[in-house]
Short mmCIF file of C-alpha atoms and ligand atoms in Angstrom, two decimals:
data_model
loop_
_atom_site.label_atom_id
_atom_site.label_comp_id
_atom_site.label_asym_id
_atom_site.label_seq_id
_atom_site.Cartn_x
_atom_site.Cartn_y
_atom_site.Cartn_z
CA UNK A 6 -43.94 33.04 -20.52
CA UNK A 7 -43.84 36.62 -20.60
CA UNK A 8 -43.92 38.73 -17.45
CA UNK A 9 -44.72 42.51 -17.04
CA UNK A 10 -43.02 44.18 -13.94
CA UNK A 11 -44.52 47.28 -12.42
CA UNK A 12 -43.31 50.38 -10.53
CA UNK A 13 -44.96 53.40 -8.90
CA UNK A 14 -44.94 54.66 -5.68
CA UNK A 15 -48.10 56.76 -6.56
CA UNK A 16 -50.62 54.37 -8.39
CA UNK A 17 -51.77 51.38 -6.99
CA UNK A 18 -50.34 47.59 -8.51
CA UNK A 19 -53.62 46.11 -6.85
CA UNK A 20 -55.99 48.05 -9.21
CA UNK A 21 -53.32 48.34 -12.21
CA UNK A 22 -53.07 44.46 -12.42
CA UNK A 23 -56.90 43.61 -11.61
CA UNK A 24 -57.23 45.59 -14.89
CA UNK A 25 -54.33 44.71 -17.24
CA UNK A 26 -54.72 40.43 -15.91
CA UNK A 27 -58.00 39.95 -18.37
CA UNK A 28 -56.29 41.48 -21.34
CA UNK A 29 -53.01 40.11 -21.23
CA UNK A 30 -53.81 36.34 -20.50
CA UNK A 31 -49.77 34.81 -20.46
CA UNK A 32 -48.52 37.82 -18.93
CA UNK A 33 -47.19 37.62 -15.38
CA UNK A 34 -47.98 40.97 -13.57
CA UNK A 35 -45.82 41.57 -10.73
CA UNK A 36 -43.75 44.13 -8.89
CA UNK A 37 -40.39 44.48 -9.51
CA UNK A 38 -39.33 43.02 -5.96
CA UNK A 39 -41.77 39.44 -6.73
CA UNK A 40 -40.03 39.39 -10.17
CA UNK A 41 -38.01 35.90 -10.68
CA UNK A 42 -36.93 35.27 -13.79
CA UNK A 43 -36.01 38.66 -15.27
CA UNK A 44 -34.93 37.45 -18.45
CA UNK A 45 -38.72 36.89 -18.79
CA UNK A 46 -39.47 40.44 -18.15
CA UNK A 47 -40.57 42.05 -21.22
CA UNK A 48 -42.85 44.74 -20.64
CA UNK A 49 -42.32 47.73 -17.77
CA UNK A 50 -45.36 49.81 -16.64
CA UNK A 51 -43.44 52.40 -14.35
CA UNK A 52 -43.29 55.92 -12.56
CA UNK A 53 -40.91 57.43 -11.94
CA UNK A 54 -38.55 54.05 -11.29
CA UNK A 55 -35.32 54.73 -9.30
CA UNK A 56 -31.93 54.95 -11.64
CA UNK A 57 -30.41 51.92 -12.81
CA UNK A 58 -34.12 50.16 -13.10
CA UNK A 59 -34.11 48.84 -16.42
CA UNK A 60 -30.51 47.72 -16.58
CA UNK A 61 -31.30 44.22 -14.79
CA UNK A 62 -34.25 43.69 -17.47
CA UNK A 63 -32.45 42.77 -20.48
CA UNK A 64 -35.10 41.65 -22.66
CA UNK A 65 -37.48 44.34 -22.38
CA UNK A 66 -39.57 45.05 -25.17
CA UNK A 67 -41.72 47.65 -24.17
CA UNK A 68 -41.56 50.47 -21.46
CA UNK A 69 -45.10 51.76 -20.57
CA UNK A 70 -44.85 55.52 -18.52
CA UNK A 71 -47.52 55.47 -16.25
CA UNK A 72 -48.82 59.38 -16.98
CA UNK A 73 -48.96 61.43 -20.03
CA UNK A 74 -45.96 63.91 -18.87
CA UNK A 75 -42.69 62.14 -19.68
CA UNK A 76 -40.17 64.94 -18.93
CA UNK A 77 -39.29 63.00 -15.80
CA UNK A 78 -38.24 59.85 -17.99
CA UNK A 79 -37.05 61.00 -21.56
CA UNK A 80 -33.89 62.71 -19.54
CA UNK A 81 -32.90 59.66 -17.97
CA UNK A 82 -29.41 58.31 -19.07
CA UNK A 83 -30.79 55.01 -18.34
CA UNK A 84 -33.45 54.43 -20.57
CA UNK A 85 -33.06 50.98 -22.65
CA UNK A 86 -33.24 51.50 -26.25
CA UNK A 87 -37.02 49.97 -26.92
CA UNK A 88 -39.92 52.09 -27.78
CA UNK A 89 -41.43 54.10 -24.92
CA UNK A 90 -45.24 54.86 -25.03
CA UNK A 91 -47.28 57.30 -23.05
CA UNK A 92 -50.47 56.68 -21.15
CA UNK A 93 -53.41 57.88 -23.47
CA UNK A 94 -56.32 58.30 -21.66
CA UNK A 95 -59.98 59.45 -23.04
CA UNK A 96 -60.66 60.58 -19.28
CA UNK A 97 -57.69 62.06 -18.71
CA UNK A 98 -58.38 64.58 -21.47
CA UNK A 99 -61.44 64.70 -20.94
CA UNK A 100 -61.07 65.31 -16.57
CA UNK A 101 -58.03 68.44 -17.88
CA UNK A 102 -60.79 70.05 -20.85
CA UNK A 103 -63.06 70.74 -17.57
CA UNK A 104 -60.08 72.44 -15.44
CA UNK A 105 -59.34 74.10 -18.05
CA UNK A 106 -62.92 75.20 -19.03
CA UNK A 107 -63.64 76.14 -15.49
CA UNK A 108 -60.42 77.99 -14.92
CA UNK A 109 -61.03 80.13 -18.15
CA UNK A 110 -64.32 80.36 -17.67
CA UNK A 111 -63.81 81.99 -14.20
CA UNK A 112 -62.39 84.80 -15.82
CA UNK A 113 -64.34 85.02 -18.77
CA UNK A 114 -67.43 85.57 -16.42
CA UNK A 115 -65.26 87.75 -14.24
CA UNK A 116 -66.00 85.50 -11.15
CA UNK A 117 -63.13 86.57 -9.10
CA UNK A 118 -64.55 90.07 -8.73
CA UNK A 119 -67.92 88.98 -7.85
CA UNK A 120 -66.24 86.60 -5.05
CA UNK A 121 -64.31 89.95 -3.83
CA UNK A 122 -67.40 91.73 -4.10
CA UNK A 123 -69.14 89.53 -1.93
CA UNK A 124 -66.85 89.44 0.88
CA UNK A 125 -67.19 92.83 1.09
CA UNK A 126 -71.18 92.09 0.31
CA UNK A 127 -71.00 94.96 -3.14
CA UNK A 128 -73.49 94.44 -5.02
CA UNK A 129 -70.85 94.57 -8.28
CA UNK A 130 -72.80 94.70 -11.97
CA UNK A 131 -70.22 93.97 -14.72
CA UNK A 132 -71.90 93.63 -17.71
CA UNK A 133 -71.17 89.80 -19.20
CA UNK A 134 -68.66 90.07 -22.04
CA UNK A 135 -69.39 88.36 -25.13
CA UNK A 136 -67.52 85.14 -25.64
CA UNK A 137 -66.22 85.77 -29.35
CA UNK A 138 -64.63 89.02 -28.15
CA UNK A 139 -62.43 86.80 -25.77
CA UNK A 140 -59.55 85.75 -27.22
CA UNK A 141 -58.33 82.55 -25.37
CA UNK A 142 -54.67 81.26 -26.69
CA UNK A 143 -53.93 77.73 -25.86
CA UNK A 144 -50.10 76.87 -25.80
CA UNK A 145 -49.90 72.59 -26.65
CA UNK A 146 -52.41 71.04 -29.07
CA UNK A 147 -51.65 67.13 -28.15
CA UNK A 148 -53.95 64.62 -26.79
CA UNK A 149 -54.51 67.30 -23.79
CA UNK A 150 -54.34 70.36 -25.62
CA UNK A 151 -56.33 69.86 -28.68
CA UNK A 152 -59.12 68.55 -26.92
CA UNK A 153 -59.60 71.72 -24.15
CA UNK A 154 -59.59 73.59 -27.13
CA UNK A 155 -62.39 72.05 -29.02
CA UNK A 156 -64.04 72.48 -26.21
CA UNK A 157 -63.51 75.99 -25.41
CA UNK A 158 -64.37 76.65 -28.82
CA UNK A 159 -68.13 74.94 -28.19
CA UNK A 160 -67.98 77.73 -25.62
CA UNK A 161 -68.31 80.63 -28.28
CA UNK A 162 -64.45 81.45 -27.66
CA UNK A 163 -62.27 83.56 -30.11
CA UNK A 164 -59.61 80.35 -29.75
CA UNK A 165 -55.96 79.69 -30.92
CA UNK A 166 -53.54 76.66 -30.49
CA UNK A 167 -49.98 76.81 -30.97
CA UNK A 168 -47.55 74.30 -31.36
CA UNK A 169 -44.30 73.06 -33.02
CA UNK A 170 -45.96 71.60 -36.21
CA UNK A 171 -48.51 72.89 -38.18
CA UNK A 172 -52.08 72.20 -37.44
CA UNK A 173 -55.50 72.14 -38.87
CA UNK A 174 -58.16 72.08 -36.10
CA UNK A 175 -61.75 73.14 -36.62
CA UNK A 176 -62.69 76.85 -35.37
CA UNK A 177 -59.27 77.04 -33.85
CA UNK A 178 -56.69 79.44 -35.56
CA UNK A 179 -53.32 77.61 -35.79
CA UNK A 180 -49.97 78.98 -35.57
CA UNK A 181 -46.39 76.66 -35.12
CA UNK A 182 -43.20 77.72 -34.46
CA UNK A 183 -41.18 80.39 -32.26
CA UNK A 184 -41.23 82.92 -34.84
CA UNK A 185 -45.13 83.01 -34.40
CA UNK A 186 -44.72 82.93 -30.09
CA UNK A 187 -44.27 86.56 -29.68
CA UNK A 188 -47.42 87.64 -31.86
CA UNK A 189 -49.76 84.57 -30.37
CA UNK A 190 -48.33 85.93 -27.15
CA UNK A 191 -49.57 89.34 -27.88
CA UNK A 192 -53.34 88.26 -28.75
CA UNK A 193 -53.99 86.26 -25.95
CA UNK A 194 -56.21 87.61 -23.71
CA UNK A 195 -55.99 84.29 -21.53
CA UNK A 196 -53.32 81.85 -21.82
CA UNK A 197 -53.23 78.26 -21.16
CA UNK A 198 -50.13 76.54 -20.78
CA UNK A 199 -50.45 73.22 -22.09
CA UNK A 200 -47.10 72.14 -23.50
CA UNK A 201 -44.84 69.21 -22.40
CA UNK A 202 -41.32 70.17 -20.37
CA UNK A 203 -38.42 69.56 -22.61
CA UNK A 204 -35.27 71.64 -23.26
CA UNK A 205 -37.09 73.76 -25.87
CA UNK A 206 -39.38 74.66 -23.52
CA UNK A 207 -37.81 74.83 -20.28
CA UNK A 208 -38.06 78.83 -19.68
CA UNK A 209 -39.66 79.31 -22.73
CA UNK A 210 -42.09 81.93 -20.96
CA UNK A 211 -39.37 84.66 -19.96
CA UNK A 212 -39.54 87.86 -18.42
CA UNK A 213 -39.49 89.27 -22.04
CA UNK A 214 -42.34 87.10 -23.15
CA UNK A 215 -44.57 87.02 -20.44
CA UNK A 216 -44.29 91.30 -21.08
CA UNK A 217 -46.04 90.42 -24.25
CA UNK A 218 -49.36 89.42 -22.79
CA UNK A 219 -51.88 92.36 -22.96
CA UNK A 220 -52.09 94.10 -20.02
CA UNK A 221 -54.77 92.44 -17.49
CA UNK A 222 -54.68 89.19 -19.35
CA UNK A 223 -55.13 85.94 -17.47
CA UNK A 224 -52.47 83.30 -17.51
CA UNK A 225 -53.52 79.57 -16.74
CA UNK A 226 -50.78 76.51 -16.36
CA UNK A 227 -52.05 73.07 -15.99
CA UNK A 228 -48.63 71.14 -17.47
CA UNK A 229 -44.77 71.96 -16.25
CA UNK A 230 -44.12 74.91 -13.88
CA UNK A 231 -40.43 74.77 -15.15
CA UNK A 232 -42.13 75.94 -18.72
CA UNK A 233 -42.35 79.74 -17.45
CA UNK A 234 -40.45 81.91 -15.34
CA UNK A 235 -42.13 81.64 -11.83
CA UNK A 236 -40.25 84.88 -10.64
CA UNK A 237 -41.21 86.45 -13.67
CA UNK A 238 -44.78 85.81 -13.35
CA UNK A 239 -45.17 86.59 -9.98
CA UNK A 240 -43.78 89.84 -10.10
CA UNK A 241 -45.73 90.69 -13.24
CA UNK A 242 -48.62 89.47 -11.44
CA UNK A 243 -48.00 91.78 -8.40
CA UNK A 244 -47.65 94.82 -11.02
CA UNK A 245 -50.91 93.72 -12.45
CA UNK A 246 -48.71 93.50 -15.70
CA UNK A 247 -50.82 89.90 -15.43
CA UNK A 248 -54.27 90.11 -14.55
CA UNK A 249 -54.51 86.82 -12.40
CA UNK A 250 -53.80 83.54 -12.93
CA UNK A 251 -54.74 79.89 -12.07
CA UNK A 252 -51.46 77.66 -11.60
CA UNK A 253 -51.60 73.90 -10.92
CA UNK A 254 -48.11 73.51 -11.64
CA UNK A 255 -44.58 74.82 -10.36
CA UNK A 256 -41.26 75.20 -10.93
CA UNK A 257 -40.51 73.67 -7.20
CA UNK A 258 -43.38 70.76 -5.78
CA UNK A 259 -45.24 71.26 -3.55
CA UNK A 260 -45.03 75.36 -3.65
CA UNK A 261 -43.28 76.23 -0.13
CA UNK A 262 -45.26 78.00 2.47
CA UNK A 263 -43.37 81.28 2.17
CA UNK A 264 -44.04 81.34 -1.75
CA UNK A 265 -45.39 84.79 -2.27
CA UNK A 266 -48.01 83.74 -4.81
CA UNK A 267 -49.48 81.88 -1.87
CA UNK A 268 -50.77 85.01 -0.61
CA UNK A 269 -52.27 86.90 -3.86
CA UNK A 270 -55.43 87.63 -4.04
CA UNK A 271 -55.36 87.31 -8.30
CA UNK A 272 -53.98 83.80 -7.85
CA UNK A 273 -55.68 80.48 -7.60
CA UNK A 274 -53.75 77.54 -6.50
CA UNK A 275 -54.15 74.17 -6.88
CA UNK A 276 -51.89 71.08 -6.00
CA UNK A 277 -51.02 69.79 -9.51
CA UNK A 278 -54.18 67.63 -10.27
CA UNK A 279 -55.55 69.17 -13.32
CA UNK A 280 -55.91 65.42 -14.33
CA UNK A 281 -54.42 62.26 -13.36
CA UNK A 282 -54.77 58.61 -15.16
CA UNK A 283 -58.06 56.61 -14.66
CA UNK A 284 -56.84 53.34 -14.73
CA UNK A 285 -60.43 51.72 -15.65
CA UNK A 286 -60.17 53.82 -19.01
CA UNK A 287 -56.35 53.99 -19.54
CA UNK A 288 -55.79 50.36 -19.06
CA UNK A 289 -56.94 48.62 -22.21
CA UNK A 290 -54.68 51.46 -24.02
CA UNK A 291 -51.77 49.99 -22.14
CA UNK A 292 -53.02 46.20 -23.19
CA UNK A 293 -53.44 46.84 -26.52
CA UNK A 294 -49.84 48.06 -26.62
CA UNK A 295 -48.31 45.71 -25.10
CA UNK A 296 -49.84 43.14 -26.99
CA UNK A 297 -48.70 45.10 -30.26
CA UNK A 298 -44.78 44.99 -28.99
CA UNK A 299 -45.67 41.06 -28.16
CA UNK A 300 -46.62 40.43 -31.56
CA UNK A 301 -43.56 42.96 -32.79
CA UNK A 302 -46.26 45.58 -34.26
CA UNK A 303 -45.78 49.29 -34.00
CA UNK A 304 -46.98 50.92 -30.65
CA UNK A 305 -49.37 54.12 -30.47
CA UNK A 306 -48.72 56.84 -28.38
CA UNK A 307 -44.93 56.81 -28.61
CA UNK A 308 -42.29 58.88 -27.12
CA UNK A 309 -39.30 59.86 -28.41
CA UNK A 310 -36.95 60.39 -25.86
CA UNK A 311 -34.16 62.71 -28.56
CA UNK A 312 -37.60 65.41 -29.08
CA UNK A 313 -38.33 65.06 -25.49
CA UNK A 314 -42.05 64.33 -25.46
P1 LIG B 421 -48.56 65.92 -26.13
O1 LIG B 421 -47.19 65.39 -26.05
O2 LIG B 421 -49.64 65.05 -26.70
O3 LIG B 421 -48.58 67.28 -26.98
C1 LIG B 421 -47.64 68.28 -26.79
C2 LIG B 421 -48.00 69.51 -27.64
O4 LIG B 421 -47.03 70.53 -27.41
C3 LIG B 421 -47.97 69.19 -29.14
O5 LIG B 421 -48.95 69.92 -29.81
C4 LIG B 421 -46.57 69.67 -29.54
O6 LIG B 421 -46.45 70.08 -30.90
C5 LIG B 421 -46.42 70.89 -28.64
N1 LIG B 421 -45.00 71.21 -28.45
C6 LIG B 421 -44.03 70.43 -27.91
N2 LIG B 421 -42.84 71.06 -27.94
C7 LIG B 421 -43.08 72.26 -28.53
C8 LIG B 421 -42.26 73.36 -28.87
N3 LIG B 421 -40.94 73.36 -28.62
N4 LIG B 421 -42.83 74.43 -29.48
C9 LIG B 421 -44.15 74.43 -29.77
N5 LIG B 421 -44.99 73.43 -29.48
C10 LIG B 421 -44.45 72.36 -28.86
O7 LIG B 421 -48.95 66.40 -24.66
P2 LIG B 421 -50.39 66.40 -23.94
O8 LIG B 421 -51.29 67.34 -24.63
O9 LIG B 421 -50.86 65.01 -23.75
O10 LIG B 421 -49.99 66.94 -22.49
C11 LIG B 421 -49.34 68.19 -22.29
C12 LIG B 421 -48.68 68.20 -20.93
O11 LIG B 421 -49.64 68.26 -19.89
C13 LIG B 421 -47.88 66.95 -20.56
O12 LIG B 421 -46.61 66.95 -21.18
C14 LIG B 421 -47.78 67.06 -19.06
O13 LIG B 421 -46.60 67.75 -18.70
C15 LIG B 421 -48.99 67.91 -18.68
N6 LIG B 421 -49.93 67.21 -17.80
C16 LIG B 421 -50.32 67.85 -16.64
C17 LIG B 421 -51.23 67.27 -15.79
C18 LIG B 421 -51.72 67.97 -14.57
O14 LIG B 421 -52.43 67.40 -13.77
N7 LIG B 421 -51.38 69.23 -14.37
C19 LIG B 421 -51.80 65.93 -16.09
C20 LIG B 421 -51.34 65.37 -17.34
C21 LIG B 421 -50.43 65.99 -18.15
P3 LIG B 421 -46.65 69.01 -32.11
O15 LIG B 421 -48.12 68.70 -32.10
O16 LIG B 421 -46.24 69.76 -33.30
O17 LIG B 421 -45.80 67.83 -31.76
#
């Protein structure tokens, strides 16, 4: 008997197990309080678990993070040494491609100013630009980031995707590497942040980079608020330095009432939901891995904890 022991103070064990219980016939899905023999406990499917979780499972085989952001695990000092995997999620990507296309699209069809213009009911003509003359950089071409892409691509976009290894995407122009930041930097007319938090890029948007965007440019962040410098951007923001920007994330959750980007009229916020898991399409990606570590086959989707992501 194997047994699967689940933690999350977010998602909910009622729908998680309805969905994992036809796939994993054998497996005993339970919480980590209704768990009784722990030495069967072989698989974890967890969020954010308190410290010291893991160390009373001794015979896990598998640890299962229930979102596609690890930074909050990978740190841990507790982590046993199995493989980790990463919720993959054709919904997910496919629910953060359409915040992302709406949030650049706002800009690209200058809907901010028309939604000023009507308050102050302006009739305000600005001529549509032309798609290909917009030149959207995307920061992070994973499972999240490479799909958004694509699809602002099938928008007509002028797009480019950067990342730490080389990549060959259709109609996207690829660049890798912090040598190349500074110059992708300097040709994005909108930015999307799309990269995971790790200690390479924890701060990796400075003062001194963000300085880099063309002036007016738009700056979007659907992944790790700790990834830029909040200060920075807000002040370049109030200069205009920054166009406007659409944030979703933050360096401190949820964004205290006396944040000043609260009040600016070139900022939209939302409360970090760009996407979140659909268990009905992420759970037979979480079966099918745990029956692979059952059967002692290699996992998809892993994490490795010493890169961070
Ligand atoms: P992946 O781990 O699949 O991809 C990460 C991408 O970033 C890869 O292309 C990787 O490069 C690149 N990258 C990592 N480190 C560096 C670096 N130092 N320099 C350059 N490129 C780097 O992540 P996903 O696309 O699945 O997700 C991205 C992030 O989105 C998650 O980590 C999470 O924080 C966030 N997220 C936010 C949500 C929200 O609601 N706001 C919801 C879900 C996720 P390479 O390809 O070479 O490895």
């Amino acid at each position: 008997m194997s047994a699967l022991v689940f933690y999350s103070e977010f998602d909910s064990f009622e729908q998680w197990s309805a969905l994992l219980a036809p796939h994993l016939p054998g497996v005993n899905i339970c919480r980590a309080e209704e768990v009784q023999n722990v030495e069967e406990v072989h698989f974890a499917l967890v969020w954010k678990p308190p410290h010291g979780f893991f160390a009373a499972y001794r015979n896990l085989k598998l640890l299962v993070n229930l979102g596609a952001g690890v930074d909050s695990l990978v740190g841990r000092d507790d982590l046993p040494d199995i493989p980790i995997v990463r919720l993959s999620d054709p919904q997910m990507a496919r629910m953060m491609a359409s915040f992302v296309l709406f949030a650049v699209l706002r800009y690209v069809r200058d809907i901010p100013a028309f939604e000023r213009a009507q308050r102050e009911r302006r009739w305000h003509y600005v001529h549509p630009r032309s798609p290909e003359t917009v030149r959207v950089g995307v920061l992070g071409l994973g499972e999240l980031g490479a799909h958004a892409a694509q699809e602002l691509v099938r928008q007509g976009l002028d797009v480019r995707g950067w990342s730490r290894s080389q990549k060959t995407i259709d109609g996207i122009s690829c660049s890798s590497g912090i040598e190349a930041l500074d110059d992708f930097l300097a040709s994005s007319d909108v930015l999307v942040v799309m990269l995971p938090l790790t200690p390479q890029t924890q701060g990796l948007l400075s003062a001194e980079r963000l300085a880099l965007l063309p002036p007016g440019s738009a700056f979007i962040n659907v992944s790790r608020g700790a990834i830029v410098d909040q200060v920075a951007l807000t002040q370049a923001l109030q200069r205009g330095d920054i166009g406007q920007a659409t944030l979703d994330v933050f360096d401190r959750e949820p964004l205290p009432p006396e944040d000043a980007l609260w009040a600016m009229d070139n900022v939209l916020i939302t409360p970090h939901l760009a996407s979140v898991a659909i268990p009905a399409s992420a759970a037979p990606q979480v079966a099918e891995n745990i029956q692979r570590a059952a059967r002692g086959e290699p996992v998809l989707h892993q994490v490795f904890p010493q890169q961070g992501y």
